Amino acid sequence: MGKLDGKVAIITGSSSGIGQATALLFAQEGASVNNAGIRGKPGESLYSMENYRYTLDVNLKSVVYLTQLSIPHLEKTKGNIVNVSSGLAIKPNAMSPFYCMAKAALDHFGRCYSLILADKGIRINTVNPGVTDTEFGVKAGMAPEQVAKFMDAVSSQLVPMKRAGTSSEIAKAILFMAADATYCTGANLVADGGIILHSPAPKFD
């Protein structure tokens, strides 16, 4: 018997990466999951106002809209919501300012709405992945070789566990929040190999 028998899951962004792994795991188990993520608009300057608008539309506004639409159904079924955020919601990055801002806002949206929805019997929680072996970099316009070098450098130098996470590991974290964490609401589960804790030590001669 699966953990989600008889449940209907709404999983966005499920054609690849974390969304796909989550869809497969949820199918095996038998809960609404919002999963959308882009660093920015292809071809746009990282700091342009068009990129700002686009990044917030995809990473934040889409989740708010989908949540609002799903509330009547979730109230009837006593379902729950798991948002997929990012470690960059917690640890800023100068190369992705609007992405960091959008994901930080998404985290706080989850906390605020957990208070709004609690008396309706609806839980809302958030998973914050770190560096994960998805096609995120390629979709952002990086060449596969660049992505490989970037992943290797970040994993070896910044992640205390010395490796990237897998999509299936993040999917398991999402499943835990959806099915097992029945007394958790407004919570963030960070699954990042410790990267947000990393603080380089100074080197002395």
Short mmCIF file of the C-alpha atoms (twelve columns), coordinates in Angstrom:
data_MODEL
# 
_entry.id   MODEL 
# 
loop_
_atom_site.group_PDB 
_atom_site.id 
_atom_site.type_symbol 
_atom_site.label_atom_id 
_atom_site.label_alt_id 
_atom_site.label_comp_id 
_atom_site.label_asym_id 
_atom_site.label_seq_id 
_atom_site.Cartn_x 
_atom_site.Cartn_y 
_atom_site.Cartn_z 
_atom_site.pdbx_PDB_model_num 
ATOM 1   C CA . MET A 1   0.000   0.000  0.000   1 
ATOM 2   C CA . GLY A 2   1.464   3.345  -1.036  1 
ATOM 3   C CA . LYS A 3   1.726   6.473  1.082   1 
ATOM 4   C CA . LEU A 4   -0.394  8.423  -1.403  1 
ATOM 5   C CA . ASP A 5   -3.041  5.870  -2.362  1 
ATOM 6   C CA . GLY A 6   -6.206  7.633  -3.460  1 
ATOM 7   C CA . LYS A 7   -4.523  11.038 -3.623  1 
ATOM 8   C CA . VAL A 8   -4.296  13.299 -6.668  1 
ATOM 9   C CA . ALA A 9   -0.973  15.106 -7.132  1 
ATOM 10  C CA . ILE A 10  -0.516  18.296 -9.128  1 
ATOM 11  C CA . ILE A 11  3.144   18.378 -10.120 1 
ATOM 12  C CA . THR A 12  4.300   21.241 -12.301 1 
ATOM 13  C CA . GLY A 13  7.556   21.144 -14.231 1 
ATOM 14  C CA . SER A 14  7.344   17.353 -14.352 1 
ATOM 15  C CA . SER A 15  8.949   16.707 -17.750 1 
ATOM 16  C CA . SER A 16  12.507  16.629 -16.415 1 
ATOM 17  C CA . GLY A 17  14.732  16.968 -13.360 1 
ATOM 18  C CA . ILE A 18  13.227  17.211 -9.886  1 
ATOM 19  C CA . GLY A 19  9.653   17.474 -11.203 1 
ATOM 20  C CA . GLN A 20  9.999   14.301 -13.240 1 
ATOM 21  C CA . ALA A 21  11.611  12.378 -10.375 1 
ATOM 22  C CA . THR A 22  8.846   13.560 -8.048  1 
ATOM 23  C CA . ALA A 23  6.108   12.527 -10.485 1 
ATOM 24  C CA . LEU A 24  7.617   9.048  -10.807 1 
ATOM 25  C CA . LEU A 25  8.034   8.621  -7.044  1 
ATOM 26  C CA . PHE A 26  4.529   9.872  -6.303  1 
ATOM 27  C CA . ALA A 27  3.131   7.473  -8.924  1 
ATOM 28  C CA . GLN A 28  4.955   4.616  -7.207  1 
ATOM 29  C CA . GLU A 29  3.398   5.649  -3.886  1 
ATOM 30  C CA . GLY A 30  0.132   5.483  -5.337  1 
ATOM 31  C CA . ALA A 31  -0.120  16.554 -2.105  1 
ATOM 32  C CA . SER A 32  -0.096  19.164 -4.432  1 
ATOM 33  C CA . VAL A 33  3.461   20.020 -5.490  1 
ATOM 34  C CA . ASN A 34  4.461   23.345 -7.031  1 
ATOM 35  C CA . ASN A 35  7.787   23.054 -8.854  1 
ATOM 36  C CA . ALA A 36  8.912   25.802 -11.192 1 
ATOM 37  C CA . GLY A 37  12.333  27.276 -11.530 1 
ATOM 38  C CA . ILE A 38  14.337  29.411 -13.931 1 
ATOM 39  C CA . ARG A 39  17.373  31.580 -13.217 1 
ATOM 40  C CA . GLY A 40  16.232  34.167 -15.730 1 
ATOM 41  C CA . LYS A 41  14.965  34.844 -19.221 1 
ATOM 42  C CA . PRO A 42  17.240  33.427 -21.952 1 
ATOM 43  C CA . GLY A 43  19.099  36.154 -23.813 1 
ATOM 44  C CA . GLU A 44  18.336  38.833 -21.223 1 
ATOM 45  C CA . SER A 45  20.871  40.603 -19.027 1 
ATOM 46  C CA . LEU A 46  20.884  39.159 -15.516 1 
ATOM 47  C CA . TYR A 47  20.058  42.583 -14.121 1 
ATOM 48  C CA . SER A 48  17.499  43.882 -16.646 1 
ATOM 49  C CA . MET A 49  14.001  44.820 -15.551 1 
ATOM 50  C CA . GLU A 50  12.566  42.401 -18.126 1 
ATOM 51  C CA . ASN A 51  14.548  39.608 -16.512 1 
ATOM 52  C CA . TYR A 52  13.283  40.752 -13.102 1 
ATOM 53  C CA . ARG A 53  9.653   40.573 -14.262 1 
ATOM 54  C CA . TYR A 54  10.077  37.217 -15.995 1 
ATOM 55  C CA . THR A 55  11.942  35.593 -13.103 1 
ATOM 56  C CA . LEU A 56  9.325   36.620 -10.540 1 
ATOM 57  C CA . ASP A 57  6.460   35.594 -12.840 1 
ATOM 58  C CA . VAL A 58  7.767   32.036 -13.182 1 
ATOM 59  C CA . ASN A 59  9.284   31.447 -9.745  1 
ATOM 60  C CA . LEU A 60  6.788   33.257 -7.527  1 
ATOM 61  C CA . LYS A 61  3.582   34.491 -9.149  1 
ATOM 62  C CA . SER A 62  2.818   31.156 -10.838 1 
ATOM 63  C CA . VAL A 63  2.955   29.412 -7.451  1 
ATOM 64  C CA . VAL A 64  0.684   31.986 -5.827  1 
ATOM 65  C CA . TYR A 65  -1.875  31.639 -8.627  1 
ATOM 66  C CA . LEU A 66  -1.817  27.829 -8.563  1 
ATOM 67  C CA . THR A 67  -2.145  27.803 -4.782  1 
ATOM 68  C CA . GLN A 68  -5.173  30.095 -4.889  1 
ATOM 69  C CA . LEU A 69  -6.836  27.892 -7.509  1 
ATOM 70  C CA . SER A 70  -6.167  24.686 -5.571  1 
ATOM 71  C CA . ILE A 71  -7.436  25.813 -2.151  1 
ATOM 72  C CA . PRO A 72  -11.133 24.862 -2.650  1 
ATOM 73  C CA . HIS A 73  -10.166 21.320 -3.704  1 
ATOM 74  C CA . LEU A 74  -7.567  20.927 -0.954  1 
ATOM 75  C CA . GLU A 75  -10.069 22.099 1.655   1 
ATOM 76  C CA . LYS A 76  -12.454 19.322 0.624   1 
ATOM 77  C CA . THR A 77  -9.784  16.616 0.486   1 
ATOM 78  C CA . LYS A 78  -7.567  17.852 3.363   1 
ATOM 79  C CA . GLY A 79  -4.655  17.790 0.971   1 
ATOM 80  C CA . ASN A 80  -1.422  19.714 1.318   1 
ATOM 81  C CA . ILE A 81  1.059   21.750 -0.684  1 
ATOM 82  C CA . VAL A 82  4.819   21.351 -1.033  1 
ATOM 83  C CA . ASN A 83  6.639   24.196 -2.757  1 
ATOM 84  C CA . VAL A 84  10.090  23.640 -4.237  1 
ATOM 85  C CA . SER A 85  12.313  26.609 -3.465  1 
ATOM 86  C CA . SER A 86  16.123  26.746 -3.418  1 
ATOM 87  C CA . GLY A 87  19.092  27.049 -1.111  1 
ATOM 88  C CA . LEU A 88  19.612  30.417 -2.827  1 
ATOM 89  C CA . ALA A 89  16.521  31.648 -0.986  1 
ATOM 90  C CA . ILE A 90  18.717  31.511 2.111   1 
ATOM 91  C CA . LYS A 91  22.224  32.120 0.779   1 
ATOM 92  C CA . PRO A 92  22.438  35.046 -1.677  1 
ATOM 93  C CA . ASN A 93  24.297  34.901 -4.971  1 
ATOM 94  C CA . ALA A 94  25.418  37.949 -6.960  1 
ATOM 95  C CA . MET A 95  24.962  36.100 -10.270 1 
ATOM 96  C CA . SER A 96  21.262  35.355 -9.659  1 
ATOM 97  C CA . PRO A 97  19.798  38.250 -7.656  1 
ATOM 98  C CA . PHE A 98  16.233  38.071 -8.968  1 
ATOM 99  C CA . TYR A 99  16.127  34.273 -8.630  1 
ATOM 100 C CA . CYS A 100 17.320  34.548 -5.016  1 
ATOM 101 C CA . MET A 101 14.703  37.227 -4.321  1 
ATOM 102 C CA . ALA A 102 11.889  35.208 -5.896  1 
ATOM 103 C CA . LYS A 103 12.757  32.045 -3.991  1 
ATOM 104 C CA . ALA A 104 13.131  33.941 -0.699  1 
ATOM 105 C CA . ALA A 105 9.676   35.422 -1.279  1 
ATOM 106 C CA . LEU A 106 8.369   31.924 -2.052  1 
ATOM 107 C CA . ASP A 107 9.687   30.684 1.303   1 
ATOM 108 C CA . HIS A 108 7.886   33.475 3.145   1 
ATOM 109 C CA . PHE A 109 4.743   32.951 1.064   1 
ATOM 110 C CA . GLY A 110 4.702   29.375 2.360   1 
ATOM 111 C CA . ARG A 111 5.039   30.546 5.953   1 
ATOM 112 C CA . CYS A 112 2.328   33.206 5.613   1 
ATOM 113 C CA . TYR A 113 -0.101  30.905 3.830   1 
ATOM 114 C CA . SER A 114 0.487   28.126 6.353   1 
ATOM 115 C CA . LEU A 115 -1.141  30.453 8.900   1 
ATOM 116 C CA . ILE A 116 -3.985  31.309 6.540   1 
ATOM 117 C CA . LEU A 117 -4.721  27.691 5.603   1 
ATOM 118 C CA . ALA A 118 -4.101  25.884 8.909   1 
ATOM 119 C CA . ASP A 119 -7.681  26.124 10.177  1 
ATOM 120 C CA . LYS A 120 -8.870  24.664 6.867   1 
ATOM 121 C CA . GLY A 121 -6.777  21.558 7.535   1 
ATOM 122 C CA . ILE A 122 -4.327  22.382 4.727   1 
ATOM 123 C CA . ARG A 123 -0.588  22.153 5.361   1 
ATOM 124 C CA . ILE A 124 1.902   24.069 3.228   1 
ATOM 125 C CA . ASN A 125 5.628   23.349 3.432   1 
ATOM 126 C CA . THR A 126 8.730   24.016 1.369   1 
ATOM 127 C CA . VAL A 127 11.759  22.018 0.228   1 
ATOM 128 C CA . ASN A 128 14.982  23.934 -0.481  1 
ATOM 129 C CA . PRO A 129 17.312  21.923 -2.747  1 
ATOM 130 C CA . GLY A 130 20.955  22.777 -3.258  1 
ATOM 131 C CA . VAL A 131 23.139  21.822 -6.218  1 
ATOM 132 C CA . THR A 132 21.267  19.025 -7.991  1 
ATOM 133 C CA . ASP A 133 22.065  16.955 -11.078 1 
ATOM 134 C CA . THR A 134 19.320  18.376 -13.295 1 
ATOM 135 C CA . GLU A 135 19.369  20.127 -16.691 1 
ATOM 136 C CA . PHE A 136 18.844  23.483 -14.976 1 
ATOM 137 C CA . GLY A 137 22.171  24.884 -16.204 1 
ATOM 138 C CA . VAL A 138 21.675  23.734 -19.797 1 
ATOM 139 C CA . LYS A 139 18.189  25.249 -19.877 1 
ATOM 140 C CA . ALA A 140 19.703  28.485 -18.589 1 
ATOM 141 C CA . GLY A 141 21.901  28.612 -21.691 1 
ATOM 142 C CA . MET A 142 25.121  27.015 -20.461 1 
ATOM 143 C CA . ALA A 143 26.942  24.514 -22.665 1 
ATOM 144 C CA . PRO A 144 26.951  20.932 -21.303 1 
ATOM 145 C CA . GLU A 145 30.739  21.094 -20.810 1 
ATOM 146 C CA . GLN A 146 30.375  24.322 -18.818 1 
ATOM 147 C CA . VAL A 147 27.683  22.751 -16.668 1 
ATOM 148 C CA . ALA A 148 29.887  19.732 -15.961 1 
ATOM 149 C CA . LYS A 149 32.825  21.939 -14.935 1 
ATOM 150 C CA . PHE A 150 30.580  24.136 -12.810 1 
ATOM 151 C CA . MET A 151 28.978  21.171 -11.045 1 
ATOM 152 C CA . ASP A 152 32.367  19.596 -10.364 1 
ATOM 153 C CA . ALA A 153 33.825  22.840 -9.008  1 
ATOM 154 C CA . VAL A 154 30.852  23.661 -6.791  1 
ATOM 155 C CA . SER A 155 30.491  20.105 -5.498  1 
ATOM 156 C CA . SER A 156 34.168  19.709 -4.649  1 
ATOM 157 C CA . GLN A 157 34.776  23.199 -3.255  1 
ATOM 158 C CA . LEU A 158 31.504  24.380 -1.699  1 
ATOM 159 C CA . VAL A 159 29.398  21.345 -0.764  1 
ATOM 160 C CA . PRO A 160 30.564  19.762 2.513   1 
ATOM 161 C CA . MET A 161 29.309  16.356 1.310   1 
ATOM 162 C CA . LYS A 162 31.485  16.773 -1.831  1 
ATOM 163 C CA . ARG A 163 28.784  15.865 -4.348  1 
ATOM 164 C CA . ALA A 164 25.670  17.179 -6.003  1 
ATOM 165 C CA . GLY A 165 22.292  15.897 -4.920  1 
ATOM 166 C CA . THR A 166 20.198  13.714 -7.193  1 
ATOM 167 C CA . SER A 167 16.691  14.433 -8.408  1 
ATOM 168 C CA . SER A 168 15.466  11.293 -6.651  1 
ATOM 169 C CA . GLU A 169 16.890  12.508 -3.322  1 
ATOM 170 C CA . ILE A 170 14.977  15.773 -3.630  1 
ATOM 171 C CA . ALA A 171 11.840  13.865 -4.653  1 
ATOM 172 C CA . LYS A 172 12.116  11.802 -1.447  1 
ATOM 173 C CA . ALA A 173 12.317  15.013 0.587   1 
ATOM 174 C CA . ILE A 174 9.162   16.279 -1.150  1 
ATOM 175 C CA . LEU A 175 7.383   12.976 -0.496  1 
ATOM 176 C CA . PHE A 176 8.328   13.155 3.184   1 
ATOM 177 C CA . MET A 177 6.823   16.627 3.521   1 
ATOM 178 C CA . ALA A 178 3.699   15.611 1.593   1 
ATOM 179 C CA . ALA A 179 2.987   12.257 3.241   1 
ATOM 180 C CA . ASP A 180 4.848   11.824 6.538   1 
ATOM 181 C CA . ALA A 181 5.342   15.282 8.064   1 
ATOM 182 C CA . THR A 182 1.728   15.471 9.219   1 
ATOM 183 C CA . TYR A 183 2.394   17.927 12.065  1 
ATOM 184 C CA . CYS A 184 4.588   20.249 9.996   1 
ATOM 185 C CA . THR A 185 3.271   23.374 8.350   1 
ATOM 186 C CA . GLY A 186 5.134   26.517 7.360   1 
ATOM 187 C CA . ALA A 187 8.350   24.512 7.540   1 
ATOM 188 C CA . ASN A 188 11.390  24.475 5.268   1 
ATOM 189 C CA . LEU A 189 13.336  21.272 4.641   1 
ATOM 190 C CA . VAL A 190 16.805  22.093 3.313   1 
ATOM 191 C CA . ALA A 191 18.305  19.299 1.193   1 
ATOM 192 C CA . ASP A 192 21.588  20.747 -0.012  1 
ATOM 193 C CA . GLY A 193 24.501  18.648 1.239   1 
ATOM 194 C CA . GLY A 194 25.342  21.464 3.654   1 
ATOM 195 C CA . ILE A 195 26.168  24.129 1.055   1 
ATOM 196 C CA . ILE A 196 24.328  26.972 2.809   1 
ATOM 197 C CA . LEU A 197 26.478  26.282 5.881   1 
ATOM 198 C CA . HIS A 198 29.740  26.509 3.936   1 
ATOM 199 C CA . SER A 199 31.992  29.347 5.011   1 
ATOM 200 C CA . PRO A 200 35.489  29.259 3.500   1 
ATOM 201 C CA . ALA A 201 38.236  29.411 6.099   1 
ATOM 202 C CA . PRO A 202 40.983  31.985 5.528   1 
ATOM 203 C CA . LYS A 203 44.295  30.615 4.307   1 
ATOM 204 C CA . PHE A 204 47.550  31.725 5.896   1 
ATOM 205 C CA . ASP A 205 51.101  31.251 4.651   1 
# 
